[in-house]
């Protein structure tokens, strides 16, 4: 998991977001996760293969709370791990200078969400405008 060095946050957040960098993602190492399933008010243990880990997205329910995780990490000689950490640190420092403020992917992700919300809003607004004019035919709505 050397690639995760320098990714700010908690283990719970990393699991939810399937945090990753430099070709690795935490989901690849998850053996099991203990979650509190708020909707059912129960604690459950999910095996790694029951969870879908995609790019910065997972199949956890929105109200699942990660309580604990078991990771299975490949065995490697210590110097090799240290070298991997150094390389990843170097890459991160050169692309995200520590002396400067950074919001990570915040703006990229926000822009995506805003675009989606805007598409939905535009459609709804058009629909209501047409409904008010008494012509709420969805077939007349062009996107
Ligand atoms: C400078 C910078 C660099 C970054 N670089 C990377 C990168 O290289 N790769 C990358 O993947 N991300 C990166 N990020 C984004 C972020 O650091 C990661 O996504 C991180 O894993 C988020 O963890 P967090 O604990 O801060 O979660 P938060 O941002 O606080 O939360 C993220 C989500 O997880 C949920 N959550 C948190 N804890 C739990 C829990 N215990 N149970 C259930 N849900 C929970 C929250 O409700 C929220 O929906 C970067 C961010 C910054 C600011």
XYZ file of N, CA and C and ligand atoms in Angstrom:
482
model
N 0.813 -1.208 0.000
C 0.000 0.000 0.000
C 0.853 1.269 0.000
N 2.084 1.166 -0.469
C 2.975 2.328 -0.415
C 2.378 3.550 -1.101
N 1.565 3.298 -2.144
C 0.980 4.403 -2.906
C 0.076 5.293 -2.075
N -0.420 4.773 -0.957
C -1.352 5.567 -0.137
C -0.624 6.553 0.780
N 0.700 6.484 0.780
C 1.441 7.404 1.642
C 1.142 8.853 1.203
N 0.768 9.660 2.149
C 0.509 11.069 1.825
C -0.947 11.352 1.482
N -1.783 10.328 1.379
C -3.216 10.595 1.147
C -3.812 10.969 2.496
N -4.280 12.221 2.646
C -4.773 12.625 3.967
C -6.121 11.975 4.288
N -6.352 11.649 5.546
C -7.667 11.128 5.929
C -7.584 9.943 6.871
N -8.741 9.373 7.122
C -8.875 8.258 8.065
C -9.052 6.947 7.290
N -8.965 5.840 7.997
C -9.158 4.537 7.347
C -10.610 4.413 6.867
N -11.558 4.898 7.686
C -12.969 4.829 7.299
C -13.227 5.584 6.000
N -12.685 6.776 5.911
C -12.849 7.594 4.702
C -12.185 6.935 3.505
N -11.015 6.363 3.733
C -10.287 5.703 2.637
C -11.088 4.511 2.112
N -11.751 3.790 3.024
C -12.552 2.634 2.597
C -13.750 3.102 1.790
N -14.441 4.093 2.318
C -15.645 4.598 1.639
C -15.302 5.116 0.239
N -14.173 5.820 0.129
C -13.810 6.440 -1.145
C -12.971 5.507 -2.022
N -12.630 4.351 -1.488
C -11.654 3.476 -2.139
C -10.437 4.304 -2.554
N -9.813 4.894 -1.537
C -8.669 5.786 -1.793
C -7.567 5.016 -2.510
N -6.875 5.719 -3.351
C -5.790 5.080 -4.088
C -4.884 6.106 -4.731
N -3.754 5.646 -5.169
C -2.827 6.510 -5.892
C -1.716 5.639 -6.467
N -1.148 6.111 -7.545
C -0.002 5.449 -8.175
C -0.252 3.954 -8.424
N -1.441 3.685 -8.954
C -1.735 2.323 -9.395
C -2.248 1.377 -8.331
N -2.423 1.859 -7.097
C -2.983 0.957 -6.081
C -4.246 1.581 -5.491
N -5.094 0.742 -4.946
C -6.290 1.245 -4.257
C -6.519 0.369 -3.029
N -7.030 0.972 -1.964
C -7.153 0.233 -0.702
C -8.049 -0.997 -0.856
N -9.062 -0.886 -1.715
C -10.011 -1.980 -1.890
C -9.350 -3.303 -2.256
N -8.233 -3.231 -2.960
C -7.547 -4.455 -3.392
C -7.029 -5.267 -2.204
N -6.889 -4.616 -1.058
C -6.288 -5.303 0.095
C -7.301 -5.664 1.178
N -8.568 -5.326 0.917
C -9.564 -5.534 1.972
C -9.966 -7.005 2.059
N -9.765 -7.592 3.239
C -10.215 -8.975 3.434
C -11.619 -8.965 4.038
N -11.823 -8.116 5.042
C -13.184 -7.951 5.581
C -13.340 -6.607 6.275
N -14.583 -6.139 6.300
C -14.888 -4.861 6.953
C -16.044 -5.081 7.916
N -15.858 -4.555 9.131
C -16.943 -4.619 10.114
C -17.717 -3.316 9.983
N -19.007 -3.422 9.650
C -19.804 -2.204 9.462
C -21.013 -2.201 10.397
N -21.377 -0.993 10.803
C -22.649 -0.823 11.498
C -23.650 -0.398 10.436
N -24.640 -1.261 10.166
C -25.639 -0.954 9.148
C -26.799 -0.239 9.839
N -26.769 1.083 9.701
C -27.701 1.911 10.473
C -29.158 1.586 10.162
N -29.448 1.315 8.880
C -30.842 1.060 8.501
C -31.384 -0.161 9.240
N -30.526 -1.166 9.405
C -30.974 -2.396 10.068
C -30.572 -2.432 11.538
N -29.841 -1.419 11.971
C -29.360 -1.336 13.353
C -28.617 -2.589 13.778
N -27.698 -3.031 12.893
C -26.918 -4.209 13.289
C -25.489 -4.108 12.755
N -24.629 -4.821 13.441
C -23.228 -4.855 13.022
C -23.041 -6.091 12.159
N -22.362 -5.901 11.018
C -22.186 -7.013 10.098
C -20.727 -7.060 9.656
N -20.263 -8.238 9.330
C -18.903 -8.338 8.775
C -19.026 -8.690 7.305
N -18.509 -7.796 6.452
C -18.589 -8.027 5.000
C -17.240 -8.534 4.518
N -17.257 -9.571 3.707
C -16.008 -10.049 3.118
C -15.663 -9.138 1.932
N -14.369 -9.051 1.643
C -13.902 -8.178 0.555
C -14.671 -8.397 -0.739
N -14.919 -9.678 -1.068
C -15.565 -9.966 -2.362
C -17.043 -9.585 -2.381
N -17.596 -9.236 -1.201
C -19.007 -8.788 -1.174
C -19.109 -7.285 -1.449
N -17.957 -6.638 -1.474
C -17.957 -5.174 -1.641
C -17.408 -4.844 -3.024
N -18.083 -3.906 -3.699
C -17.566 -3.493 -4.998
C -16.730 -2.227 -4.801
N -15.466 -2.306 -5.189
C -14.559 -1.157 -5.075
C -14.278 -0.632 -6.472
N -14.764 0.576 -6.737
C -14.518 1.180 -8.045
C -13.708 2.449 -7.847
N -13.506 3.194 -8.938
C -12.709 4.415 -8.814
C -13.410 5.425 -7.897
N -12.840 5.628 -6.734
C -13.332 6.552 -5.692
C -14.821 6.323 -5.381
N -15.228 5.075 -5.467
C -16.617 4.743 -5.210
C -16.689 3.300 -4.720
N -17.602 3.061 -3.756
C -17.767 1.690 -3.246
C -19.263 1.383 -3.127
N -19.546 0.109 -2.884
C -20.956 -0.289 -2.813
C -21.511 -0.224 -1.390
N -20.755 0.355 -0.439
C -21.297 0.489 0.911
C -22.575 1.325 0.850
N -23.545 0.981 1.711
C -24.768 1.786 1.770
C -24.414 3.151 2.361
N -25.165 4.201 1.992
C -24.821 5.548 2.471
C -24.746 5.627 4.000
N -25.567 4.825 4.694
C -25.549 4.919 6.161
C -24.732 3.801 6.816
N -23.929 3.090 6.038
C -23.001 2.118 6.636
C -21.886 2.878 7.339
N -21.533 2.426 8.541
C -20.410 3.041 9.254
C -19.315 2.014 9.413
N -18.153 2.299 8.864
C -17.039 1.356 8.976
C -16.467 1.395 10.386
N -16.423 0.228 11.022
C -15.918 0.163 12.398
C -14.508 -0.414 12.456
N -14.228 -1.364 11.601
C -12.904 -2.005 11.608
C -12.668 -2.671 10.265
N -11.411 -2.869 9.948
C -11.088 -3.521 8.674
C -9.916 -4.468 8.874
N -9.956 -5.568 8.111
C -8.802 -6.466 8.060
C -8.244 -6.360 6.651
N -6.977 -6.004 6.566
C -6.333 -5.896 5.258
C -5.360 -7.060 5.097
N -5.244 -7.538 3.879
C -4.251 -8.579 3.616
C -3.203 -7.971 2.689
N -2.006 -7.796 3.227
C -0.962 -7.108 2.469
C 0.076 -8.106 1.951
N 0.566 -7.861 0.743
C 1.590 -8.773 0.230
C 2.877 -8.633 1.043
N 3.533 -9.731 1.250
C 4.779 -9.705 2.025
C 5.914 -9.216 1.126
N 6.713 -8.281 1.667
C 7.812 -7.710 0.882
C 8.972 -7.430 1.812
N 10.182 -7.446 1.330
C 11.304 -7.074 2.201
C 11.185 -5.600 2.605
N 11.532 -5.305 3.854
C 11.384 -3.962 4.404
C 12.060 -2.884 3.527
N 13.313 -3.108 3.067
C 13.949 -2.059 2.249
C 13.151 -1.755 0.984
N 12.501 -2.787 0.429
C 11.705 -2.588 -0.798
C 10.485 -1.698 -0.499
N 9.885 -1.933 0.683
C 8.719 -1.123 1.082
C 9.151 0.337 1.250
N 10.292 0.510 1.957
C 10.792 1.875 2.195
C 11.078 2.591 0.883
N 11.674 1.857 -0.056
C 12.009 2.439 -1.352
C 10.725 2.858 -2.082
N 9.684 2.005 -2.015
C 8.389 2.309 -2.643
C 7.798 3.575 -2.035
N 7.882 3.694 -0.705
C 7.354 4.874 -0.009
C 8.097 6.129 -0.474
N 9.438 5.998 -0.573
C 10.241 7.162 -1.002
C 9.831 7.611 -2.399
N 9.662 6.658 -3.296
C 9.308 6.988 -4.691
C 7.945 7.682 -4.733
N 6.956 7.124 -4.008
C 5.602 7.700 -4.022
C 5.607 9.092 -3.384
N 6.365 9.239 -2.296
C 6.485 10.536 -1.628
C 7.051 11.591 -2.582
N 8.066 11.169 -3.296
C 8.745 12.053 -4.247
C 7.766 12.517 -5.331
N 7.007 11.541 -5.871
C 6.038 11.851 -6.940
C 5.003 12.835 -6.419
N 4.496 12.570 -5.191
C 3.446 13.427 -4.627
C 3.982 14.835 -4.373
N 5.206 14.906 -3.812
C 5.770 16.234 -3.505
C 5.967 17.047 -4.774
N 6.344 16.348 -5.872
C 6.609 17.121 -7.092
C 5.308 17.555 -7.768
N 4.203 16.819 -7.523
C 2.939 17.210 -8.177
C 2.029 18.000 -7.237
N 2.227 17.850 -5.911
C 1.391 18.572 -4.937
C 2.320 19.225 -3.910
N 2.906 20.365 -4.248
C 3.870 20.994 -3.336
C 3.259 21.240 -1.953
N 3.953 20.759 -0.894
C 3.401 20.856 0.460
C 3.218 22.294 0.925
N 4.015 23.217 0.394
C 3.928 24.617 0.815
C 2.711 25.324 0.253
N 2.016 24.664 -0.669
C 0.862 25.332 -1.282
C -0.435 24.655 -0.886
N -1.516 25.444 -0.852
C -2.803 24.891 -0.456
C -3.347 24.011 -1.580
N -3.968 22.901 -1.199
C -4.538 22.010 -2.209
C -5.826 21.395 -1.686
N -6.811 21.340 -2.522
C -8.073 20.707 -2.128
C -8.198 19.341 -2.773
N -7.089 18.789 -3.197
C -7.120 17.457 -3.794
C -8.039 17.429 -4.997
N -8.923 16.428 -5.024
C -9.834 16.276 -6.160
C -11.135 17.039 -5.949
N -11.180 17.830 -4.858
C -12.440 18.452 -4.482
C -13.123 19.134 -5.652
N -12.377 19.967 -6.389
C -13.030 20.761 -7.436
C -13.430 19.899 -8.618
N -12.578 18.909 -8.924
C -12.913 18.012 -10.026
C -14.216 17.262 -9.706
N -14.277 16.705 -8.479
C -15.469 15.955 -8.074
C -16.673 16.875 -7.968
N -16.473 18.067 -7.367
C -17.589 19.002 -7.203
C -18.136 19.406 -8.557
N -17.226 19.661 -9.502
C -17.674 20.087 -10.829
C -18.563 19.006 -11.442
N -18.159 17.733 -11.252
C -18.945 16.631 -11.782
C -20.342 16.625 -11.141
N -20.364 16.782 -9.780
C -21.654 16.755 -9.070
C -22.533 17.935 -9.481
N -21.910 19.126 -9.612
C -22.678 20.318 -9.974
C -23.285 20.125 -11.363
N -22.464 19.560 -12.287
C -22.968 19.327 -13.653
C -24.191 18.413 -13.620
N -24.092 17.323 -12.800
C -25.209 16.371 -12.707
C -26.440 17.066 -12.130
N -26.228 17.851 -11.035
C -27.347 18.543 -10.383
C -27.946 19.549 -11.353
N -27.068 20.232 -12.110
C -27.540 21.243 -13.060
C -28.397 20.587 -14.136
N -27.959 19.427 -14.648
C -28.736 18.723 -15.677
C -30.117 18.380 -15.144
N -30.134 17.886 -13.866
C -31.422 17.494 -13.282
C -32.323 18.719 -13.123
N -31.693 19.841 -12.632
C -32.472 21.046 -12.353
C -33.023 21.624 -13.661
N -32.168 21.647 -14.676
C -32.584 22.215 -15.955
C -33.790 21.449 -16.486
N -33.719 20.135 -16.388
C -34.820 19.301 -16.873
C -36.085 19.612 -16.084
N -35.958 19.673 -14.729
C -37.129 19.911 -13.880
C -37.728 21.287 -14.162
N -36.825 22.293 -14.293
C -37.328 23.651 -14.553
C -38.084 23.713 -15.870
N -37.524 23.087 -16.898
C -38.202 23.081 -18.206
C -39.565 22.401 -18.095
N -39.579 21.290 -17.359
C -40.819 20.528 -17.225
C -41.899 21.393 -16.572
N -41.497 22.082 -15.467
C -42.501 22.893 -14.762
C -42.935 24.094 -15.593
N -41.986 24.690 -16.331
C -42.358 25.832 -17.185
C -43.397 25.391 -18.204
N -43.161 24.218 -18.786
C -44.086 23.713 -19.800
C -45.416 23.335 -19.157
N -45.342 22.752 -17.949
C -46.578 22.354 -17.254
C -47.421 23.585 -16.968
N -46.726 24.696 -16.584
C -47.448 25.931 -16.283
C -48.126 26.481 -17.532
N -47.467 26.226 -18.688
C -48.061 26.700 -19.936
C -49.121 25.713 -20.436
N -49.329 24.629 -19.680
C -50.331 23.643 -20.049
C -49.880 22.710 -21.152
N -48.575 22.558 -21.277
C -48.084 21.638 -22.316
C -46.959 20.781 -21.750
N -47.339 20.045 -20.722
C -46.313 19.263 -20.038
C -45.991 17.958 -20.746
N -45.802 18.051 -22.022
C -45.493 16.826 -22.746
C -43.984 16.603 -22.740
N -43.579 15.520 -22.132
C -42.144 15.240 -22.009
C -41.495 15.107 -23.377
N -42.302 14.740 -24.407
C -41.713 14.552 -25.726
C -41.253 15.878 -26.320
N -41.782 16.984 -25.808
C -41.384 18.285 -26.364
C -40.148 18.855 -25.688
N -39.679 18.163 -24.657
C -38.515 18.689 -23.947
C -37.259 18.244 -24.671
N -36.514 19.196 -25.150
C -35.245 18.829 -25.783
C -34.132 19.068 -24.790
N -33.121 18.219 -24.808
C -32.063 18.395 -23.805
C -30.892 19.150 -24.421
C -4.121 17.341 -0.746
C -5.010 16.170 -0.953
C -4.539 15.071 -1.683
C -5.364 13.959 -1.883
N -4.863 12.908 -2.592
C -5.645 11.813 -2.780
C -5.149 10.683 -3.513
O -4.029 10.652 -4.008
N -5.968 9.612 -3.640
C -7.236 9.581 -3.093
O -7.914 8.556 -3.220
N -7.721 10.642 -2.421
C -6.976 11.746 -2.248
N -7.462 12.821 -1.558
C -8.849 12.785 -1.061
C -8.999 12.263 0.400
O -7.853 12.509 1.158
C -9.268 10.769 0.405
O -10.424 10.471 -0.369
C -9.432 10.215 1.810
O -9.493 8.805 1.732
C -10.660 10.745 2.499
O -10.577 10.315 3.856
P -11.259 11.159 5.050
O -11.070 10.377 6.302
O -10.758 12.557 5.009
O -12.757 11.082 4.623
P -13.794 12.270 4.485
O -13.384 13.124 3.304
O -14.010 12.882 5.808
O -15.055 11.436 4.094
C -15.167 10.817 2.832
C -16.437 9.976 2.870
O -16.217 8.857 3.717
C -17.236 8.814 4.710
N -16.628 8.230 5.915
C -15.564 8.666 6.618
N -15.307 7.831 7.650
C -16.251 6.844 7.591
C -16.527 5.677 8.381
N -15.792 5.334 9.442
N -17.590 4.907 8.029
C -18.348 5.233 6.955
N -18.134 6.292 6.167
C -17.091 7.102 6.479
C -17.699 10.241 4.882
O -18.990 10.286 5.406
C -17.655 10.731 3.442
O -18.779 10.314 2.723
C -6.674 13.932 -1.353
C -7.130 15.033 -0.622
C -6.326 16.133 -0.431
C -6.847 17.309 0.366
